[in-house]
Amino acid sequence: MDSKQATEYSKVVKIIKENGGEISSTVHRKVFALITTLGAVQRCTQRVRKACKLDIPVVDVSFLTESVQKETFLDLNNFYLDLTNVKRELERREKAKDDHSDAAGKEETETTSDVSITSKHVRKIHLGCCCSCHDSEKASCSWCEKDH
């Protein structure tokens, strides 16, 4: 079986199980290696990003097929996929996340009785007292004495 035939997930799973390996559908710290394709790395899939974050080796599916053909566990170092773009993407996402949280942290939030607004969206204008008691031309009331 060549690399192209083994690129389908179900075929890769079958090869691994037939040769005594274990499969995890999720990437976690106990995963030995992520066996994938160059296409998955180029698309920066979730599994590839997670493996990169956890420093789990990401190797080409040819590692699997060649190991089976030669009936030995080959050296992973010969099958590592280049994760430069994945690392850049992770850095970009982290920076965007930081920029978003910095911007959110700098906004002043002003809470009224029924809505919360941020200074980012509004310009403060003091309109004075808006109590209905002033409709009868009363000069001041207990609610707004500080404004008069």
Backbone as ProteinMPNN parsed JSONL, in Angstrom:
{"seq_chain_A": "MDSKQATEYSKVVKIIKENGGEISSTVHRKVFALITTLGAVQRCTQRVRKACKLDIPVVDVSFLTESVQKETFLDLNNFYLDLTNVKRELERREKAKDDHSDAAGKEETETTSDVSITSKHVRKIHLGCCCSCHDSEKASCSWCEKDH", "coords_chain_A": {"N_chain_A": [[0.851, -1.178, 0.0], [0.647, 2.187, -0.897], [1.546, 5.629, 0.023], [-0.431, 7.387, -0.964], [-2.714, 5.791, -1.107], [-3.167, 5.358, 1.559], [-4.028, 7.683, 2.689], [-6.643, 8.206, 3.403], [-8.588, 8.537, 6.27], [-9.89, 6.298, 7.489], [-8.498, 4.157, 6.372], [-5.924, 4.58, 7.343], [-6.38, 4.276, 10.066], [-7.083, 1.576, 10.109], [-4.652, 0.344, 9.266], [-2.966, 1.052, 11.397], [-4.229, -0.2, 13.606], [-4.13, -2.894, 12.768], [-1.469, -3.343, 13.057], [-0.941, -3.273, 15.714], [-1.109, -0.788, 16.931], [-2.569, 2.061, 18.708], [-5.422, 4.177, 18.492], [-6.376, 7.575, 18.723], [-8.985, 9.787, 18.597], [-8.806, 12.365, 19.272], [-6.386, 14.923, 19.945], [-4.062, 14.818, 22.467], [-1.988, 15.091, 25.43], [-0.93, 12.514, 25.791], [-0.646, 11.415, 23.332], [1.421, 9.881, 21.001], [2.329, 10.535, 18.4], [1.187, 12.568, 15.69], [-0.176, 11.396, 12.867], [-0.38, 12.388, 9.662], [-1.298, 14.24, 6.678], [0.448, 16.238, 4.233], [-1.305, 18.055, 3.162], [-3.186, 18.444, 5.237], [-1.591, 19.775, 7.057], [-1.005, 22.088, 5.577], [-3.555, 23.158, 5.439], [-3.87, 23.74, 8.002], [-5.23, 22.298, 10.08], [-7.438, 21.584, 12.894], [-6.499, 19.451, 14.506], [-3.787, 19.396, 13.767], [-2.938, 21.949, 14.61], [-3.354, 21.674, 17.374], [-1.587, 19.556, 18.007], [0.805, 20.823, 17.419], [0.793, 22.878, 19.349], [1.043, 21.32, 21.633], [3.524, 20.222, 21.331], [3.746, 17.756, 20.018], [4.984, 15.28, 17.88], [4.493, 15.755, 14.41], [3.906, 13.845, 11.769], [4.372, 12.632, 8.425], [2.066, 10.575, 6.612], [3.411, 8.672, 5.209], [5.346, 7.68, 6.902], [4.0, 5.733, 8.331], [3.159, 3.901, 6.312], [5.625, 3.142, 5.159], [6.925, 2.057, 7.373], [5.34, -0.182, 7.831], [5.719, -1.567, 5.423], [8.464, -2.144, 5.607], [8.49, -3.594, 7.824], [9.277, -2.664, 10.354], [9.716, -0.264, 12.996], [10.171, 2.817, 11.924], [12.473, 5.653, 12.063], [11.108, 8.546, 13.376], [12.105, 11.103, 12.858], [12.773, 11.274, 10.186], [10.434, 11.786, 8.906], [9.109, 14.033, 9.688], [6.824, 16.723, 9.347], [6.886, 20.017, 8.001], [6.2, 22.574, 10.152], [6.183, 25.304, 10.139], [4.393, 27.23, 9.002], [2.108, 26.609, 10.434], [2.863, 27.261, 13.031], [3.186, 30.011, 12.692], [0.538, 30.7, 12.155], [-0.672, 30.019, 14.59], [0.615, 31.876, 16.248], [-0.361, 34.233, 15.075], [-3.106, 33.982, 15.64], [-3.019, 33.998, 18.445], [-2.011, 36.566, 18.897], [-4.087, 38.097, 17.816], [-6.078, 37.4, 19.589], [-4.998, 38.447, 21.964], [-4.896, 41.183, 21.251], [-7.602, 41.676, 21.007], [-8.49, 41.218, 23.645], [-7.014, 43.196, 24.962], [-8.112, 45.53, 23.852], [-10.718, 45.274, 24.745], [-10.295, 45.453, 27.46], [-9.514, 48.114, 27.773], [-11.721, 49.653, 27.312], [-14.141, 51.779, 28.783], [-16.801, 50.972, 30.852], [-20.092, 51.915, 31.199], [-22.816, 51.725, 33.22], [-26.261, 51.815, 33.023], [-29.666, 51.936, 34.213], [-30.92, 49.98, 32.65], [-29.322, 49.11, 30.535], [-26.093, 48.274, 29.279], [-23.413, 50.093, 28.185], [-20.563, 50.911, 26.183], [-17.69, 53.056, 26.26], [-16.507, 53.095, 23.867], [-18.417, 53.136, 21.933], [-20.001, 55.362, 22.36], [-20.417, 58.892, 22.779], [-20.035, 60.966, 25.514], [-22.463, 63.183, 26.648], [-23.589, 65.774, 28.599], [-26.777, 66.255, 29.612], [-28.097, 67.51, 31.585], [-30.694, 67.607, 34.067], [-33.343, 65.328, 33.667], [-35.761, 64.856, 34.807], [-39.252, 64.275, 35.216], [-40.539, 65.92, 36.911], [-39.794, 68.489, 36.413], [-41.33, 69.355, 34.366], [-43.446, 70.75, 35.309], [-42.38, 73.141, 35.849], [-40.933, 73.215, 38.184], [-38.214, 74.089, 40.134], [-36.251, 72.417, 41.312], [-35.685, 69.06, 42.461], [-35.77, 66.256, 44.795], [-34.408, 64.217, 43.627], [-32.666, 65.257, 41.768], [-31.094, 67.273, 42.856], [-28.35, 67.634, 42.943], [-27.667, 68.35, 40.355], [-28.508, 70.918, 40.07]], "CA_chain_A": [[0.0, 0.0, 0.0], [1.472, 3.39, -0.935], [1.088, 6.755, 0.826], [-1.668, 7.951, -1.511], [-3.825, 4.922, -0.742], [-3.361, 5.37, 3.006], [-4.356, 9.011, 3.197], [-7.968, 8.238, 3.971], [-8.546, 8.31, 7.714], [-10.278, 4.922, 7.837], [-7.409, 3.248, 5.969], [-4.824, 4.805, 8.287], [-6.806, 3.641, 11.314], [-7.001, 0.124, 9.901], [-3.231, -0.03, 9.254], [-2.426, 1.192, 12.757], [-4.797, -1.258, 14.449], [-3.607, -4.187, 12.312], [-0.066, -3.454, 13.456], [-0.841, -3.176, 17.171], [-1.149, 0.586, 17.435], [-3.819, 2.566, 19.261], [-5.907, 5.397, 17.843], [-7.115, 8.567, 19.502], [-9.599, 10.732, 17.662], [-8.438, 13.707, 19.72], [-4.967, 15.11, 20.235], [-3.833, 15.149, 23.874], [-0.588, 14.934, 25.839], [-0.47, 11.127, 25.746], [-0.502, 11.001, 21.935], [2.832, 9.725, 20.64], [2.573, 11.304, 17.18], [0.049, 12.798, 14.805], [0.123, 10.944, 11.51], [-1.279, 13.182, 8.824], [-0.817, 14.542, 5.33], [0.925, 17.604, 3.999], [-2.51, 18.869, 2.943], [-3.756, 18.807, 6.543], [-0.69, 20.793, 7.617], [-1.21, 23.313, 4.807], [-4.868, 23.695, 5.815], [-3.748, 24.097, 9.415], [-6.407, 21.718, 10.725], [-7.48, 21.672, 14.348], [-5.599, 18.442, 15.076], [-2.405, 19.828, 13.522], [-2.677, 23.072, 15.52], [-3.284, 21.152, 18.746], [-0.319, 18.821, 18.125], [1.864, 21.84, 17.42], [0.755, 23.523, 20.666], [1.475, 20.37, 22.661], [4.835, 19.698, 20.93], [3.617, 16.356, 19.606], [5.509, 15.157, 16.516], [3.534, 15.672, 13.308], [4.64, 13.114, 10.741], [3.661, 12.273, 7.204], [1.487, 9.234, 6.586], [4.405, 7.75, 4.636], [6.0, 7.02, 8.038], [3.211, 4.545, 8.625], [3.191, 2.939, 5.201], [6.981, 2.617, 5.004], [7.207, 1.21, 8.535], [4.642, -1.443, 7.6], [6.401, -2.258, 4.325], [9.784, -2.622, 6.041], [8.224, -4.381, 9.03], [10.018, -2.105, 11.487], [9.329, 1.088, 13.39], [11.193, 3.716, 11.379], [12.784, 6.868, 12.817], [10.17, 9.648, 13.101], [12.82, 12.292, 12.374], [12.814, 11.277, 8.722], [9.086, 11.983, 8.369], [8.491, 15.242, 10.245], [6.289, 17.707, 8.407], [7.266, 21.39, 8.337], [5.094, 23.248, 10.845], [6.458, 26.743, 10.186], [3.159, 27.984, 8.756], [1.184, 26.341, 11.54], [3.33, 28.074, 14.155], [2.828, 31.401, 12.368], [-0.916, 30.828, 12.317], [-0.941, 30.02, 16.034], [1.06, 33.177, 16.757], [-1.307, 35.229, 14.587], [-4.344, 33.826, 16.411], [-2.751, 34.432, 19.809], [-1.899, 38.026, 18.86], [-5.442, 38.629, 17.599], [-6.783, 37.191, 20.857], [-4.448, 39.433, 22.892], [-5.345, 42.504, 20.813], [-9.027, 41.779, 21.322], [-8.662, 41.353, 25.094], [-6.487, 44.51, 25.328], [-9.105, 46.532, 23.459], [-11.866, 45.127, 25.634], [-9.892, 45.913, 28.78], [-9.342, 49.559, 27.773], [-13.012, 50.319, 27.218], [-14.827, 52.079, 30.022], [-18.182, 50.535, 30.763], [-20.995, 52.725, 31.977], [-24.039, 50.964, 33.359], [-27.477, 52.54, 33.365], [-30.616, 51.025, 34.846], [-31.394, 48.888, 31.816], [-28.438, 48.744, 29.442], [-24.68, 48.52, 29.507], [-22.815, 50.621, 26.964], [-19.134, 51.155, 26.359], [-17.244, 54.36, 25.769], [-16.073, 52.908, 22.491], [-19.543, 53.359, 21.041], [-20.776, 56.538, 22.698], [-19.771, 60.117, 23.226], [-20.799, 61.453, 26.652], [-22.981, 64.55, 26.585], [-24.389, 66.03, 29.789], [-28.033, 66.915, 29.252], [-28.736, 68.065, 32.77], [-31.723, 66.777, 34.675], [-34.437, 64.969, 32.77], [-36.878, 64.415, 35.626], [-40.555, 64.782, 34.771], [-41.02, 66.941, 37.846], [-39.463, 69.803, 35.879], [-42.348, 69.74, 33.395], [-44.325, 71.72, 35.973], [-41.484, 74.273, 36.102], [-40.357, 73.15, 39.518], [-36.793, 74.377, 39.99], [-35.42, 71.273, 41.646], [-36.365, 67.973, 43.173], [-34.84, 65.503, 45.62], [-33.654, 63.291, 42.78], [-31.648, 65.894, 40.929], [-30.547, 68.469, 43.497], [-26.933, 67.781, 42.655], [-27.527, 68.953, 39.04], [-28.964, 72.325, 40.058]], "C_chain_A": [[0.894, 1.238, 0.0], [0.818, 4.518, -0.124], [-0.248, 7.302, 0.354], [-2.875, 7.115, -1.123], [-4.15, 5.016, 0.747], [-3.806, 6.715, 3.55], [-5.769, 9.108, 3.759], [-7.896, 7.814, 5.435], [-8.845, 6.855, 8.064], [-9.19, 3.916, 7.469], [-6.227, 3.37, 6.92], [-5.152, 4.119, 9.611], [-6.652, 2.122, 11.215], [-5.548, -0.356, 9.955], [-2.659, 0.003, 10.663], [-2.925, 0.061, 13.647], [-4.26, -2.637, 14.065], [-2.17, -4.422, 12.761], [0.145, -3.169, 14.945], [-0.857, -1.781, 17.746], [-2.515, 0.944, 17.996], [-4.144, 3.898, 18.606], [-6.584, 6.293, 18.866], [-7.694, 9.561, 18.508], [-9.316, 12.174, 18.057], [-6.943, 13.752, 20.008], [-4.849, 15.558, 21.689], [-2.399, 14.778, 24.235], [-0.059, 13.498, 25.745], [-0.323, 10.59, 24.323], [0.984, 10.982, 21.591], [3.192, 10.572, 19.419], [1.259, 11.488, 16.442], [0.486, 12.392, 13.408], [-0.887, 11.606, 10.595], [-0.663, 13.384, 7.445], [-0.303, 15.969, 5.262], [-0.264, 18.547, 3.81], [-3.141, 19.325, 4.242], [-2.912, 19.887, 7.212], [-0.902, 22.123, 6.89], [-2.546, 23.97, 5.138], [-4.91, 24.108, 7.285], [-4.974, 23.597, 10.2], [-6.309, 21.797, 12.24], [-6.528, 20.669, 15.004], [-4.134, 18.849, 14.912], [-2.041, 20.976, 14.463], [-2.497, 22.593, 16.953], [-1.973, 20.392, 18.96], [0.852, 19.794, 18.214], [1.938, 22.514, 18.793], [1.324, 22.619, 21.754], [2.846, 19.748, 22.374], [4.808, 18.191, 20.658], [4.139, 16.266, 18.179], [4.38, 15.012, 15.49], [4.293, 15.074, 12.135], [3.739, 12.762, 9.57], [3.185, 10.829, 7.275], [2.452, 8.214, 5.981], [5.222, 7.057, 5.731], [5.307, 5.695, 8.326], [3.349, 3.489, 7.532], [4.575, 2.327, 5.021], [7.378, 1.718, 6.172], [6.562, -0.158, 8.357], [5.353, -2.241, 6.509], [7.718, -2.881, 4.767], [9.701, -3.454, 7.322], [9.083, -3.963, 10.212], [9.523, -0.693, 11.758], [10.44, 2.039, 12.962], [11.357, 4.956, 12.259], [11.839, 7.999, 12.404], [10.85, 10.866, 12.477], [12.846, 12.388, 10.853], [11.465, 11.614, 8.082], [8.378, 13.222, 8.926], [7.988, 16.15, 9.129], [6.652, 19.103, 8.91], [6.057, 22.126, 8.918], [5.291, 24.759, 10.94], [5.188, 27.564, 10.006], [2.141, 27.793, 9.865], [1.57, 27.196, 12.742], [3.022, 29.546, 13.927], [1.346, 31.649, 12.59], [-1.293, 30.854, 13.794], [-0.538, 31.351, 16.664], [0.097, 34.283, 16.345], [-2.602, 35.18, 15.395], [-4.167, 34.314, 17.846], [-2.661, 35.951, 19.887], [-3.272, 38.662, 18.691], [-6.261, 38.511, 18.879], [-6.321, 38.224, 21.885], [-4.918, 40.839, 22.545], [-6.804, 42.719, 21.177], [-9.235, 41.983, 22.825], [-8.105, 42.694, 25.583], [-7.5, 45.599, 25.021], [-10.303, 46.47, 24.388], [-11.536, 45.656, 27.022], [-9.77, 47.421, 28.877], [-10.663, 50.314, 27.716], [-13.553, 50.589, 28.61], [-16.26, 51.622, 29.845], [-19.013, 51.378, 31.707], [-22.33, 51.999, 32.032], [-25.176, 51.886, 33.755], [-28.451, 51.525, 33.926], [-31.005, 49.852, 33.963], [-30.465, 48.481, 30.685], [-26.996, 49.05, 29.819], [-24.079, 48.964, 28.177], [-21.334, 50.865, 27.213], [-18.763, 52.49, 25.751], [-16.781, 54.281, 24.324], [-17.181, 53.312, 21.505], [-20.302, 54.666, 21.282], [-19.897, 57.727, 23.045], [-20.632, 60.681, 24.339], [-21.188, 62.909, 26.441], [-23.858, 64.743, 27.812], [-25.619, 66.835, 29.394], [-28.721, 67.563, 30.439], [-29.794, 67.1, 33.282], [-32.862, 66.533, 33.679], [-35.664, 64.486, 33.541], [-38.181, 65.029, 35.12], [-41.098, 65.853, 35.712], [-40.738, 68.35, 37.322], [-40.436, 70.246, 34.787], [-43.3, 70.771, 33.986], [-43.544, 72.943, 36.418], [-40.981, 74.352, 37.532], [-38.841, 73.281, 39.362], [-35.905, 73.186, 40.294], [-36.236, 70.233, 42.396], [-35.316, 67.184, 43.954], [-33.965, 64.556, 44.802], [-32.499, 63.986, 42.056], [-31.049, 67.148, 41.549], [-29.08, 68.695, 43.156], [-26.696, 68.425, 41.285], [-27.893, 70.426, 39.001], [-28.178, 73.192, 40.998]], "O_chain_A": [[1.81, 1.331, 0.817], [-0.309, 4.382, 0.352], [-1.105, 7.644, 1.169], [-3.943, 7.658, -0.84], [-5.289, 4.778, 1.149], [-3.948, 6.869, 4.763], [-6.056, 10.025, 4.529], [-7.219, 6.845, 5.781], [-8.124, 6.249, 8.856], [-8.986, 2.932, 8.18], [-5.599, 2.369, 7.262], [-4.297, 3.46, 10.203], [-6.149, 1.476, 12.135], [-5.247, -1.35, 10.615], [-1.95, -0.915, 11.073], [-2.141, -0.567, 14.359], [-3.968, -3.456, 14.937], [-1.712, -5.562, 12.835], [1.255, -2.865, 15.382], [-0.637, -1.609, 18.945], [-3.494, 0.227, 17.789], [-3.25, 4.649, 18.216], [-7.28, 5.818, 19.764], [-6.973, 10.11, 17.676], [-9.555, 13.096, 17.278], [-6.323, 12.725, 20.282], [-5.455, 16.55, 22.095], [-1.681, 14.208, 23.414], [1.151, 13.299, 25.63], [0.077, 9.443, 24.129], [1.709, 11.94, 21.857], [4.225, 11.242, 19.4], [0.342, 10.674, 16.555], [1.407, 12.978, 12.839], [-2.095, 11.412, 10.734], [0.353, 12.78, 7.1], [-0.589, 16.794, 6.13], [-0.228, 19.697, 4.247], [-3.586, 20.468, 4.347], [-3.441, 20.796, 7.85], [-0.969, 23.172, 7.53], [-2.659, 25.195, 5.12], [-5.861, 24.74, 7.743], [-5.653, 24.365, 10.882], [-5.239, 22.044, 12.796], [-5.829, 21.012, 15.958], [-3.332, 18.662, 15.827], [-0.959, 20.977, 15.05], [-1.599, 23.048, 17.662], [-1.319, 20.568, 19.988], [1.778, 19.596, 19.001], [3.027, 22.699, 19.335], [1.997, 23.082, 22.675], [3.281, 18.849, 23.094], [5.728, 17.459, 21.024], [3.776, 17.093, 17.343], [3.439, 14.243, 15.687], [5.197, 15.695, 11.577], [2.524, 12.616, 9.706], [3.81, 9.978, 7.908], [2.315, 7.015, 6.223], [5.736, 5.96, 5.511], [5.956, 4.67, 8.537], [3.624, 2.323, 7.814], [4.695, 1.13, 4.759], [8.087, 0.729, 5.984], [7.164, -1.178, 8.692], [5.564, -3.445, 6.652], [8.056, -3.994, 4.365], [10.709, -3.947, 7.83], [9.557, -4.803, 10.976], [8.988, -0.02, 10.878], [11.516, 2.063, 13.561], [10.499, 5.268, 13.085], [11.776, 8.366, 11.231], [10.249, 11.575, 11.67], [12.934, 13.486, 10.303], [11.365, 11.716, 6.859], [7.193, 13.435, 8.669], [8.645, 16.32, 8.102], [6.715, 19.333, 10.118], [5.029, 22.278, 8.259], [4.629, 25.419, 11.741], [4.934, 28.493, 10.773], [1.397, 28.715, 10.198], [0.708, 27.784, 13.394], [2.641, 30.254, 14.859], [0.95, 32.676, 13.141], [-2.151, 31.638, 14.199], [-1.255, 31.89, 17.507], [-0.23, 35.162, 17.143], [-3.132, 36.219, 15.788], [-5.054, 34.963, 18.4], [-3.172, 36.559, 20.828], [-3.585, 39.655, 19.348], [-7.04, 39.403, 19.215], [-7.139, 38.808, 22.595], [-5.296, 41.605, 23.432], [-7.196, 43.806, 21.602], [-10.047, 42.812, 23.237], [-8.654, 43.278, 26.517], [-7.723, 46.491, 25.839], [-10.844, 47.506, 24.777], [-12.392, 46.241, 27.687], [-9.909, 47.97, 29.97], [-10.71, 51.5, 28.041], [-13.446, 49.751, 29.505], [-16.867, 51.859, 28.801], [-18.673, 51.532, 32.88], [-22.911, 51.692, 30.991], [-25.062, 52.65, 34.714], [-28.092, 50.36, 34.1], [-31.391, 48.807, 34.487], [-30.802, 47.568, 29.931], [-26.723, 49.974, 30.584], [-24.225, 48.28, 27.164], [-20.915, 51.01, 28.362], [-19.433, 52.989, 24.847], [-16.678, 55.301, 23.642], [-16.907, 53.767, 20.395], [-21.161, 55.034, 20.48], [-18.78, 57.575, 23.539], [-21.835, 60.863, 24.151], [-20.356, 63.751, 26.103], [-24.777, 63.957, 28.043], [-25.508, 67.958, 28.903], [-29.817, 68.108, 30.302], [-29.777, 65.912, 32.956], [-33.275, 67.436, 32.951], [-36.51, 63.784, 32.986], [-38.201, 66.167, 34.652], [-42.008, 66.601, 35.353], [-41.385, 69.305, 37.751], [-40.374, 71.387, 34.331], [-43.891, 71.569, 33.258], [-44.003, 73.698, 37.275], [-40.646, 75.429, 38.026], [-38.26, 72.614, 38.507], [-34.908, 72.966, 39.607], [-37.328, 70.507, 42.894], [-34.117, 67.413, 43.797], [-32.897, 64.146, 45.256], [-31.476, 63.364, 41.77], [-30.543, 68.006, 40.825], [-28.627, 69.837, 43.091], [-25.628, 68.996, 41.063], [-27.622, 71.11, 38.015], [-28.441, 74.391, 41.098]]}, "name": "protein", "num_of_chains": 1, "seq": "MDSKQATEYSKVVKIIKENGGEISSTVHRKVFALITTLGAVQRCTQRVRKACKLDIPVVDVSFLTESVQKETFLDLNNFYLDLTNVKRELERREKAKDDHSDAAGKEETETTSDVSITSKHVRKIHLGCCCSCHDSEKASCSWCEKDH"}
